mmCIF file of C-alpha atoms in Angstrom:
data_model
loop_
_atom_site.group_PDB
_atom_site.id
_atom_site.type_symbol
_atom_site.label_atom_id
_atom_site.label_comp_id
_atom_site.label_asym_id
_atom_site.label_seq_id
_atom_site.Cartn_x
_atom_site.Cartn_y
_atom_site.Cartn_z
ATOM 1 C CA MET A 152 0.000 0.000 0.000
ATOM 2 C CA ARG A 153 1.831 3.083 -1.237
ATOM 3 C CA ASN A 154 -0.636 5.792 -0.289
ATOM 4 C CA PRO A 155 0.715 7.210 3.023
ATOM 5 C CA ILE A 156 -2.669 8.487 4.184
ATOM 6 C CA CYS A 157 -4.347 5.095 3.715
ATOM 7 C CA LEU A 158 -1.375 3.365 5.335
ATOM 8 C CA ALA A 159 -1.557 5.607 8.402
ATOM 9 C CA LEU A 160 -5.277 5.010 8.824
ATOM 10 C CA CYS A 161 -4.852 1.260 8.514
ATOM 11 C CA LEU A 162 -1.977 1.132 11.007
ATOM 12 C CA ALA A 163 -4.065 3.116 13.449
ATOM 13 C CA GLY A 164 -6.812 0.510 13.270
ATOM 14 C CA VAL A 165 -9.412 3.143 12.593
ATOM 15 C CA SER A 166 -12.751 2.581 14.253
ATOM 16 C CA ALA A 167 -15.935 4.609 14.063
ATOM 17 C CA GLY A 168 -15.218 5.969 17.543
ATOM 18 C CA ALA A 169 -11.684 7.007 16.596
ATOM 19 C CA LEU A 170 -12.886 8.825 13.494
ATOM 20 C CA ALA A 171 -15.442 10.709 15.587
ATOM 21 C CA ASP A 172 -12.566 12.263 17.560
ATOM 22 C CA ALA A 173 -10.504 13.252 14.487
ATOM 23 C CA THR A 174 -10.869 16.211 12.157
ATOM 24 C CA ILE A 175 -9.728 16.290 8.545
ATOM 25 C CA TYR A 176 -8.881 19.782 7.290
ATOM 26 C CA GLY A 177 -6.864 21.441 4.577
ATOM 27 C CA THR A 178 -6.415 24.020 1.858
ATOM 28 C CA PHE A 179 -6.253 23.507 -1.905
ATOM 29 C CA ASN A 180 -4.751 26.492 -3.690
ATOM 30 C CA ALA A 181 -3.782 26.434 -7.372
ATOM 31 C CA ALA A 182 -2.965 29.229 -9.821
ATOM 32 C CA LEU A 183 -2.290 29.648 -13.517
ATOM 33 C CA GLU A 184 0.646 32.025 -13.854
ATOM 34 C CA SER A 185 2.910 33.683 -16.384
ATOM 35 C CA VAL A 186 6.374 34.179 -14.869
ATOM 36 C CA SER A 187 9.782 35.478 -15.921
ATOM 37 C CA ALA A 188 13.048 36.665 -14.375
ATOM 38 C CA THR A 189 14.991 39.111 -16.545
ATOM 39 C CA GLY A 190 17.673 41.764 -16.053
ATOM 40 C CA ALA A 191 20.358 39.458 -14.601
ATOM 41 C CA THR A 192 23.678 41.108 -13.733
ATOM 42 C CA ALA A 193 25.558 38.596 -15.900
ATOM 43 C CA GLY A 194 23.476 39.476 -18.973
ATOM 44 C CA SER A 195 20.487 38.200 -20.877
ATOM 45 C CA ALA A 196 21.932 34.672 -21.195
ATOM 46 C CA SER A 197 21.107 34.219 -17.495
ATOM 47 C CA ASP A 198 17.516 35.398 -17.838
ATOM 48 C CA VAL A 199 14.499 33.133 -17.326
ATOM 49 C CA ARG A 200 12.224 33.944 -20.245
ATOM 50 C CA GLN A 201 8.470 34.193 -19.935
ATOM 51 C CA THR A 202 6.838 30.857 -19.246
ATOM 52 C CA GLN A 203 3.420 29.623 -18.161
ATOM 53 C CA ARG A 204 2.881 27.290 -15.231
ATOM 54 C CA VAL A 205 0.258 25.868 -12.906
ATOM 55 C CA THR A 206 1.355 26.060 -9.273
ATOM 56 C CA SER A 207 0.001 24.230 -6.248
ATOM 57 C CA ASN A 208 1.172 26.983 -3.872
ATOM 58 C CA THR A 209 0.850 25.771 -0.266
ATOM 59 C CA SER A 210 -1.897 23.203 -0.718
ATOM 60 C CA LYS A 211 -2.082 20.971 2.344
ATOM 61 C CA ILE A 212 -4.093 18.338 4.154
ATOM 62 C CA GLY A 213 -4.079 17.552 7.854
ATOM 63 C CA PHE A 214 -5.546 15.338 10.548
ATOM 64 C CA LYS A 215 -5.975 16.452 14.149
ATOM 65 C CA GLY A 216 -7.744 15.417 17.305
ATOM 66 C CA GLN A 217 -7.888 15.697 21.062
ATOM 67 C CA GLU A 218 -8.837 13.720 24.163
ATOM 68 C CA ASP A 219 -10.300 15.103 27.376
ATOM 69 C CA LEU A 220 -8.091 13.934 30.263
ATOM 70 C CA GLY A 221 -10.125 15.618 32.983
ATOM 71 C CA ASN A 222 -9.335 18.529 35.297
ATOM 72 C CA GLY A 223 -9.343 20.898 32.345
ATOM 73 C CA VAL A 224 -6.472 19.121 30.551
ATOM 74 C CA LYS A 225 -6.590 17.779 26.981
ATOM 75 C CA ALA A 226 -4.227 15.656 24.928
ATOM 76 C CA LEU A 227 -3.630 17.066 21.422
ATOM 77 C CA TRP A 228 -2.248 15.585 18.215
ATOM 78 C CA GLN A 229 -1.879 16.704 14.619
ATOM 79 C CA VAL A 230 -0.311 15.470 11.377
ATOM 80 C CA GLU A 231 -0.109 17.909 8.456
ATOM 81 C CA GLN A 232 1.583 17.706 5.062
ATOM 82 C CA GLU A 233 1.824 19.678 1.842
ATOM 83 C CA VAL A 234 0.320 18.133 -1.277
ATOM 84 C CA SER A 235 0.988 18.822 -4.947
ATOM 85 C CA ILE A 236 -2.328 19.109 -6.722
ATOM 86 C CA ASP A 237 -0.566 20.433 -9.835
ATOM 87 C CA ASP A 238 1.876 17.600 -10.625
ATOM 88 C CA GLY A 239 0.886 14.651 -8.460
ATOM 89 C CA GLY A 240 3.576 15.053 -5.819
ATOM 90 C CA ALA A 241 6.750 15.437 -7.853
ATOM 91 C CA ARG A 242 7.903 18.385 -5.732
ATOM 92 C CA LYS A 243 5.982 18.246 -2.464
ATOM 93 C CA GLY A 244 3.844 15.996 -0.335
ATOM 94 C CA ALA A 245 6.206 14.807 2.410
ATOM 95 C CA TRP A 246 4.245 12.979 5.125
ATOM 96 C CA ALA A 247 4.162 15.080 8.333
ATOM 97 C CA GLY A 248 6.316 17.710 6.623
ATOM 98 C CA ARG A 249 4.265 20.569 8.069
ATOM 99 C CA ASN A 250 3.105 21.222 11.656
ATOM 100 C CA SER A 251 2.846 17.766 13.269
ATOM 101 C CA PHE A 252 2.946 17.127 16.994
ATOM 102 C CA VAL A 253 1.589 15.563 20.174
ATOM 103 C CA GLY A 254 0.953 17.695 23.244
ATOM 104 C CA LEU A 255 -1.090 18.846 26.218
ATOM 105 C CA GLU A 256 -3.366 21.844 26.703
ATOM 106 C CA GLY A 257 -4.831 23.237 29.909
ATOM 107 C CA GLY A 258 -4.954 26.293 32.105
ATOM 108 C CA PHE A 259 -1.165 26.465 31.783
ATOM 109 C CA GLY A 260 -1.359 26.890 28.007
ATOM 110 C CA LYS A 261 -0.075 24.438 25.376
ATOM 111 C CA VAL A 262 3.037 22.267 25.313
ATOM 112 C CA LEU A 263 3.780 20.553 21.984
ATOM 113 C CA LEU A 264 6.469 18.084 20.874
ATOM 114 C CA GLY A 265 7.243 17.574 17.202
ATOM 115 C CA ASN A 266 7.837 19.438 13.939
ATOM 116 C CA HIS A 267 6.270 22.888 14.298
ATOM 117 C CA ASP A 268 6.575 26.577 13.453
ATOM 118 C CA SER A 269 8.687 28.349 16.048
ATOM 119 C CA ALA A 270 7.318 30.994 18.391
ATOM 120 C CA TYR A 271 8.969 33.495 16.058
ATOM 121 C CA LYS A 272 6.193 32.751 13.540
ATOM 122 C CA MET A 273 3.466 32.853 16.188
ATOM 123 C CA PHE A 274 2.097 36.094 14.771
ATOM 124 C CA GLY A 275 2.384 37.245 11.188
ATOM 125 C CA TYR A 276 2.615 40.312 9.060
ATOM 126 C CA LEU A 277 -0.356 41.529 7.057
ATOM 127 C CA VAL A 278 -0.016 39.638 3.756
ATOM 128 C CA PRO A 279 -2.910 40.330 1.334
ATOM 129 C CA LEU A 280 -2.369 37.094 -0.641
ATOM 130 C CA GLU A 281 -0.470 34.395 1.253
ATOM 131 C CA ASP A 282 1.148 31.141 0.139
ATOM 132 C CA GLY A 283 2.061 31.909 -3.436
ATOM 133 C CA SER A 284 4.142 34.104 -5.707
ATOM 134 C CA ALA A 285 2.654 37.304 -4.210
ATOM 135 C CA ASP A 286 3.774 36.326 -0.688
ATOM 136 C CA PHE A 287 7.088 37.500 0.785
ATOM 137 C CA THR A 288 7.367 35.726 4.154
ATOM 138 C CA GLY A 289 8.955 32.357 3.314
ATOM 139 C CA LYS A 290 12.533 31.112 3.403
ATOM 140 C CA ASP A 291 13.154 32.506 -0.098
ATOM 141 C CA GLY A 292 11.209 35.691 0.558
ATOM 142 C CA LEU A 293 12.462 39.061 1.708
ATOM 143 C CA ILE A 294 11.189 38.878 5.273
ATOM 144 C CA ASN A 295 10.527 36.289 8.057
ATOM 145 C CA ARG A 296 13.261 34.021 6.680
ATOM 146 C CA VAL A 297 13.115 31.298 9.330
ATOM 147 C CA SER A 298 12.064 27.690 8.916
ATOM 148 C CA ARG A 299 9.808 25.267 10.740
ATOM 149 C CA LEU A 300 11.586 23.642 13.692
ATOM 150 C CA LYS A 301 12.133 19.897 13.630
ATOM 151 C CA ASN A 302 12.728 17.960 16.871
ATOM 152 C CA SER A 303 11.260 20.839 18.872
ATOM 153 C CA VAL A 304 9.314 21.573 22.025
ATOM 154 C CA GLN A 305 6.875 24.481 21.877
ATOM 155 C CA TYR A 306 5.055 26.463 24.556
ATOM 156 C CA ARG A 307 2.102 28.821 24.020
ATOM 157 C CA SER A 308 0.591 30.643 26.992
ATOM 158 C CA PRO A 309 -3.123 31.187 27.531
ATOM 159 C CA GLU A 310 -4.270 34.638 26.396
ATOM 160 C CA LEU A 311 -4.456 37.034 29.319
ATOM 161 C CA ALA A 312 -5.608 40.655 29.051
ATOM 162 C CA GLY A 313 -4.812 40.597 25.342
ATOM 163 C CA TRP A 314 -1.303 39.129 25.765
ATOM 164 C CA LEU A 315 -0.103 35.832 24.298
ATOM 165 C CA LEU A 316 3.431 34.531 24.907
ATOM 166 C CA GLY A 317 5.381 31.796 23.159
ATOM 167 C CA ALA A 318 8.688 29.949 23.440
ATOM 168 C CA SER A 319 10.409 27.311 21.319
ATOM 169 C CA TYR A 320 13.463 25.073 21.512
ATOM 170 C CA ALA A 321 14.760 22.763 18.781
ATOM 171 C CA ALA A 322 17.584 20.311 19.376
ATOM 172 C CA ASP A 323 20.361 19.751 16.830
ATOM 173 C CA GLU A 324 20.365 15.963 16.660
ATOM 174 C CA ALA A 325 22.909 15.786 13.811
ATOM 175 C CA ARG A 326 25.745 17.701 15.537
ATOM 176 C CA THR A 327 27.962 17.623 12.432
ATOM 177 C CA GLN A 328 31.684 17.187 12.976
ATOM 178 C CA THR A 329 33.475 20.300 11.749
ATOM 179 C CA SER A 330 36.798 20.537 9.929
ATOM 180 C CA ASN A 331 38.632 21.195 13.215
ATOM 181 C CA GLY A 332 37.307 17.969 14.740
ATOM 182 C CA GLN A 333 34.647 19.526 16.986
ATOM 183 C CA ARG A 334 30.912 18.858 16.872
ATOM 184 C CA SER A 335 28.688 21.747 15.817
ATOM 185 C CA ASN A 336 25.534 22.724 17.690
ATOM 186 C CA GLY A 337 22.804 24.236 15.548
ATOM 187 C CA GLN A 338 20.130 24.299 18.256
ATOM 188 C CA VAL A 339 17.411 26.941 17.888
ATOM 189 C CA TRP A 340 15.405 28.842 20.472
ATOM 190 C CA ALA A 341 12.829 31.608 20.145
ATOM 191 C CA LEU A 342 10.666 33.924 22.252
ATOM 192 C CA ALA A 343 7.630 35.947 21.167
ATOM 193 C CA ALA A 344 4.895 38.163 22.603
ATOM 194 C CA ARG A 345 1.682 39.324 20.936
ATOM 195 C CA TYR A 346 -0.817 41.899 22.175
ATOM 196 C CA ARG A 347 -4.344 42.188 20.740
ATOM 197 C CA GLN A 348 -6.981 44.665 21.801
ATOM 198 C CA ASP A 349 -10.036 45.523 19.700
ATOM 199 C CA ALA A 350 -8.742 46.722 16.302
ATOM 200 C CA LEU A 351 -5.056 46.699 17.262
ATOM 201 C CA GLN A 352 -2.588 43.816 17.110
ATOM 202 C CA ALA A 353 1.124 44.180 17.859
ATOM 203 C CA GLY A 354 3.930 41.687 18.312
ATOM 204 C CA VAL A 355 7.649 41.292 18.902
ATOM 205 C CA ALA A 356 9.827 38.192 18.550
ATOM 206 C CA PHE A 357 13.417 36.962 18.725
ATOM 207 C CA GLN A 358 15.013 33.785 17.397
ATOM 208 C CA ARG A 359 18.585 32.520 17.671
ATOM 209 C CA ASN A 360 19.812 29.823 15.314
ATOM 210 C CA GLY A 361 22.935 28.106 16.645
ATOM 211 C CA GLU A 362 26.185 27.511 14.829
ATOM 212 C CA GLN A 363 25.930 27.893 11.043
ATOM 213 C CA LEU A 364 28.075 25.726 8.767
ATOM 214 C CA SER A 365 29.406 26.034 5.239
ATOM 215 C CA GLY A 366 30.097 22.422 4.302
ATOM 216 C CA ASN A 367 31.752 21.147 7.470
ATOM 217 C CA SER A 368 33.460 24.454 8.291
ATOM 218 C CA LEU A 369 32.074 26.846 10.897
ATOM 219 C CA LEU A 370 30.633 29.902 9.132
ATOM 220 C CA ALA A 371 28.943 31.712 12.041
ATOM 221 C CA ASN A 372 28.750 31.242 15.788
ATOM 222 C CA HIS A 373 25.035 32.009 15.640
ATOM 223 C CA GLN A 374 22.387 33.768 13.556
ATOM 224 C CA ASP A 375 19.869 36.084 15.232
ATOM 225 C CA PHE A 376 16.515 37.432 14.027
ATOM 226 C CA TRP A 377 14.402 40.194 15.580
ATOM 227 C CA LYS A 378 11.042 41.398 14.317
ATOM 228 C CA ALA A 379 8.151 43.651 15.253
ATOM 229 C CA SER A 380 4.794 44.137 13.551
ATOM 230 C CA LEU A 381 1.678 46.242 13.934
ATOM 231 C CA ARG A 382 -1.776 45.676 12.423
ATOM 232 C CA TYR A 383 -4.816 47.920 12.704
ATOM 233 C CA THR A 384 -8.355 47.347 11.440
ATOM 234 C CA LEU A 385 -10.574 50.317 10.653
ATOM 235 C CA GLY A 386 -13.960 49.150 9.452
ATOM 236 C CA SER A 387 -13.378 47.171 6.259
ATOM 237 C CA THR A 388 -9.783 48.411 5.928
ATOM 238 C CA GLU A 389 -6.754 46.724 7.476
ATOM 239 C CA LEU A 390 -3.296 48.290 7.606
ATOM 240 C CA GLY A 391 -0.035 46.641 8.599
ATOM 241 C CA VAL A 392 3.654 47.516 8.990
ATOM 242 C CA GLY A 393 6.604 45.422 10.085
ATOM 243 C CA VAL A 394 10.376 45.393 10.440
ATOM 244 C CA GLU A 395 12.844 42.530 10.695
ATOM 245 C CA HIS A 396 16.592 42.449 11.390
ATOM 246 C CA GLU A 397 19.049 39.600 10.804
ATOM 247 C CA ARG A 398 22.561 39.392 12.280
ATOM 248 C CA MET A 399 25.224 36.766 11.642
ATOM 249 C CA ASP A 400 27.947 36.471 14.311
ATOM 250 C CA MET A 401 30.665 35.340 11.914
ATOM 251 C CA ALA A 402 33.281 32.847 13.056
ATOM 252 C CA ARG A 403 35.947 34.891 11.252
ATOM 253 C CA GLY A 404 35.710 38.528 10.251
ATOM 254 C CA ARG A 405 33.086 41.180 10.899
ATOM 255 C CA ASP A 406 29.456 40.373 11.700
ATOM 256 C CA GLN A 407 26.953 40.659 8.857
ATOM 257 C CA ARG A 408 23.634 42.464 9.262
ATOM 258 C CA GLN A 409 20.595 43.102 7.090
ATOM 259 C CA THR A 410 17.197 44.725 7.757
ATOM 260 C CA ALA A 411 13.855 44.442 5.946
ATOM 261 C CA TRP A 412 10.623 46.375 6.371
ATOM 262 C CA MET A 413 7.135 46.065 4.907
ATOM 263 C CA ALA A 414 3.811 47.858 4.606
ATOM 264 C CA ALA A 415 0.504 46.448 3.399
ATOM 265 C CA ALA A 416 -3.193 47.250 3.169
ATOM 266 C CA THR A 417 -6.366 45.307 2.415
ATOM 267 C CA GLN A 418 -9.795 46.688 1.600
ATOM 268 C CA ARG A 419 -13.058 44.719 1.759
ATOM 269 C CA LEU A 420 -15.757 45.698 -0.752
ATOM 270 C CA GLY A 421 -18.623 43.253 -0.332
ATOM 271 C CA ALA A 422 -17.375 39.891 -1.599
ATOM 272 C CA TRP A 423 -14.189 41.518 -2.949
ATOM 273 C CA THR A 424 -10.874 41.920 -1.129
ATOM 274 C CA LEU A 425 -8.254 44.226 -2.661
ATOM 275 C CA GLY A 426 -4.665 44.097 -1.457
ATOM 276 C CA LEU A 427 -1.441 46.055 -1.880
ATOM 277 C CA ALA A 428 1.903 45.202 -0.285
ATOM 278 C CA TYR A 429 5.473 46.454 -0.474
ATOM 279 C CA VAL A 430 8.562 44.995 1.184
ATOM 280 C CA ARG A 431 12.175 46.173 1.008
ATOM 281 C CA LEU A 432 15.360 44.369 1.991
ATOM 282 C CA GLY A 433 18.174 46.773 2.858
ATOM 283 C CA SER A 434 21.894 46.549 2.162
ATOM 284 C CA ARG A 435 24.028 43.875 3.756
ATOM 285 C CA GLN A 436 26.375 45.515 6.237
ATOM 286 C CA GLY A 437 29.533 44.425 8.039
ATOM 287 C CA ALA A 438 30.995 42.196 5.292
ATOM 288 C CA ASP A 439 34.780 42.107 5.600
ATOM 289 C CA THR A 440 35.956 41.332 2.067
ATOM 290 C CA ALA A 441 36.285 43.728 -0.851
ATOM 291 C CA THR A 442 33.967 41.549 -2.934
ATOM 292 C CA LEU A 443 31.136 41.634 -0.408
ATOM 293 C CA LYS A 444 31.632 45.303 0.378
ATOM 294 C CA ALA A 445 31.171 46.194 -3.272
ATOM 295 C CA ALA A 446 28.213 43.848 -3.817
ATOM 296 C CA ASP A 447 24.633 45.099 -3.615
ATOM 297 C CA TYR A 448 22.296 42.610 -1.873
ATOM 298 C CA GLN A 449 19.273 44.898 -1.679
ATOM 299 C CA ALA A 450 15.889 43.827 -3.046
ATOM 300 C CA ASP A 451 12.244 44.885 -2.956
ATOM 301 C CA GLN A 452 8.889 43.440 -3.975
ATOM 302 C CA TRP A 453 5.481 44.863 -4.944
ATOM 303 C CA ALA A 454 2.296 42.802 -4.895
ATOM 304 C CA LEU A 455 -1.181 43.810 -6.046
ATOM 305 C CA SER A 456 -4.058 41.359 -5.572
ATOM 306 C CA ALA A 457 -7.835 41.019 -5.808
ATOM 307 C CA GLY A 458 -9.959 38.192 -4.411
ATOM 308 C CA TYR A 459 -13.648 37.366 -4.822
ATOM 309 C CA ASP A 460 -15.384 35.132 -2.262
ATOM 310 C CA LEU A 461 -17.692 32.567 -3.826
ATOM 311 C CA SER A 462 -18.448 31.367 -0.282
ATOM 312 C CA LYS A 463 -16.860 31.470 3.172
ATOM 313 C CA ARG A 464 -14.479 28.710 2.106
ATOM 314 C CA THR A 465 -13.908 29.280 -1.615
ATOM 315 C CA GLN A 466 -12.221 32.226 -3.293
ATOM 316 C CA LEU A 467 -11.168 33.231 -6.804
ATOM 317 C CA TYR A 468 -8.201 35.601 -7.002
ATOM 318 C CA GLY A 469 -5.829 37.400 -9.337
ATOM 319 C CA PHE A 470 -2.492 39.107 -8.731
ATOM 320 C CA TYR A 471 0.554 40.854 -10.150
ATOM 321 C CA THR A 472 3.909 40.905 -8.363
ATOM 322 C CA ARG A 473 7.443 41.993 -9.204
ATOM 323 C CA LEU A 474 10.613 41.364 -7.218
ATOM 324 C CA ASN A 475 13.597 43.627 -7.956
ATOM 325 C CA ASN A 476 17.006 42.200 -7.106
ATOM 326 C CA ARG A 477 20.036 44.481 -7.040
ATOM 327 C CA ALA A 478 23.337 43.360 -8.593
ATOM 328 C CA ALA A 479 24.232 40.592 -6.097
ATOM 329 C CA ALA A 480 20.787 39.665 -4.729
ATOM 330 C CA THR A 481 19.092 36.396 -5.720
ATOM 331 C CA ARG A 482 15.804 36.644 -3.810
ATOM 332 C CA ASN A 483 12.939 34.568 -5.156
ATOM 333 C CA PHE A 484 9.208 34.119 -4.687
ATOM 334 C CA ASP A 485 8.066 32.601 -1.409
ATOM 335 C CA SER A 486 6.414 29.211 -1.918
ATOM 336 C CA SER A 487 6.478 29.201 -5.737
ATOM 337 C CA ALA A 488 10.077 30.008 -6.611
ATOM 338 C CA ILE A 489 11.245 30.322 -10.229
ATOM 339 C CA ALA A 490 14.056 27.876 -11.016
ATOM 340 C CA GLY A 491 17.334 29.377 -12.167
ATOM 341 C CA VAL A 492 16.993 32.952 -10.872
ATOM 342 C CA ALA A 493 20.398 34.615 -11.288
ATOM 343 C CA ALA A 494 21.882 37.500 -9.327
ATOM 344 C CA GLY A 495 20.317 40.815 -10.254
ATOM 345 C CA SER A 496 17.348 39.364 -12.127
ATOM 346 C CA ASN A 497 13.801 40.489 -11.400
ATOM 347 C CA PRO A 498 11.187 37.715 -10.934
ATOM 348 C CA THR A 499 7.754 38.812 -12.163
ATOM 349 C CA ALA A 500 4.446 36.930 -12.035
ATOM 350 C CA VAL A 501 0.861 37.590 -13.057
ATOM 351 C CA GLY A 502 -1.830 35.008 -12.503
ATOM 352 C CA VAL A 503 -5.309 33.890 -11.514
ATOM 353 C CA GLY A 504 -6.197 31.129 -9.108
ATOM 354 C CA MET A 505 -8.688 29.420 -6.840
ATOM 355 C CA LEU A 506 -8.479 28.623 -3.139
ATOM 356 C CA HIS A 507 -10.727 26.271 -1.157
ATOM 357 C CA ARG A 508 -10.516 25.547 2.573
ATOM 358 C CA PHE A 509 -12.197 22.609 4.291
#
């Protein structure tokens, strides 16, 4: 039996009672796009010419459930994975590749063990059209460039007077042996706080990634991220701003630093939602070689979107986005990157799509 979902259900010995305690949920999100990446620093031979594609974006399916243990305490579990509805799984679809965990919830909050977004991602920026080419908050995007934490323990506090706190720790189980014979430690920890009151939501977060390697040589002693965001809702209008700073404590030479900021707005007009977003990645500072000092790693991205709700769960949408890389920058789209983007090229996408949540 090759289907992982069927295999998991069979191994669990699914009964009618077990299914009653489980929820199946997900998002299917596909778009027809025209994309290109031209203007490469090395010349037109490095350009990605205009091409059409169908993208699955972040389509996913998940299974979750809970058990009442008494005294206000519940056991929680979840398995979630991305699925490729565009090509049958050639690029995505790893079992439990997204937030998957077992944990407890009670008056103390939540404690989770597994593969899960860190506390750093506990609150988000205002993104008019998430999980696609018009997004900018993924590992290839210009902002929020941190990954999901494997082998992690997560804590989320109960909400009190508008405040929600979070903490994360991820162990480095590989502990790669470096070129000098020592074992690296890439452990990750994060702290975050969010405040929400009426139309206002604000948050701050910090994450430290442990030792960073280049091959088996120590590149940086650690990598730090800080961010802050603010969102405000005024009737059918929502406004958001955010800033993020990254610092690499280099093993040799001067530390490297880079800052990004963003601003976005959405406007509801009946069943329509219009969105506009801009994000800018500043210059890389602190590099200690002539090559890096002269290089320009700045980038920015515009995104314009419109969505029409067919129902509470189904939406049609269209968008245009352009990412401008300076001479040395190679930034790409978030969850739908263009293959072969060269330094200095400018990824551009225009498309229409459909999203359904269940």
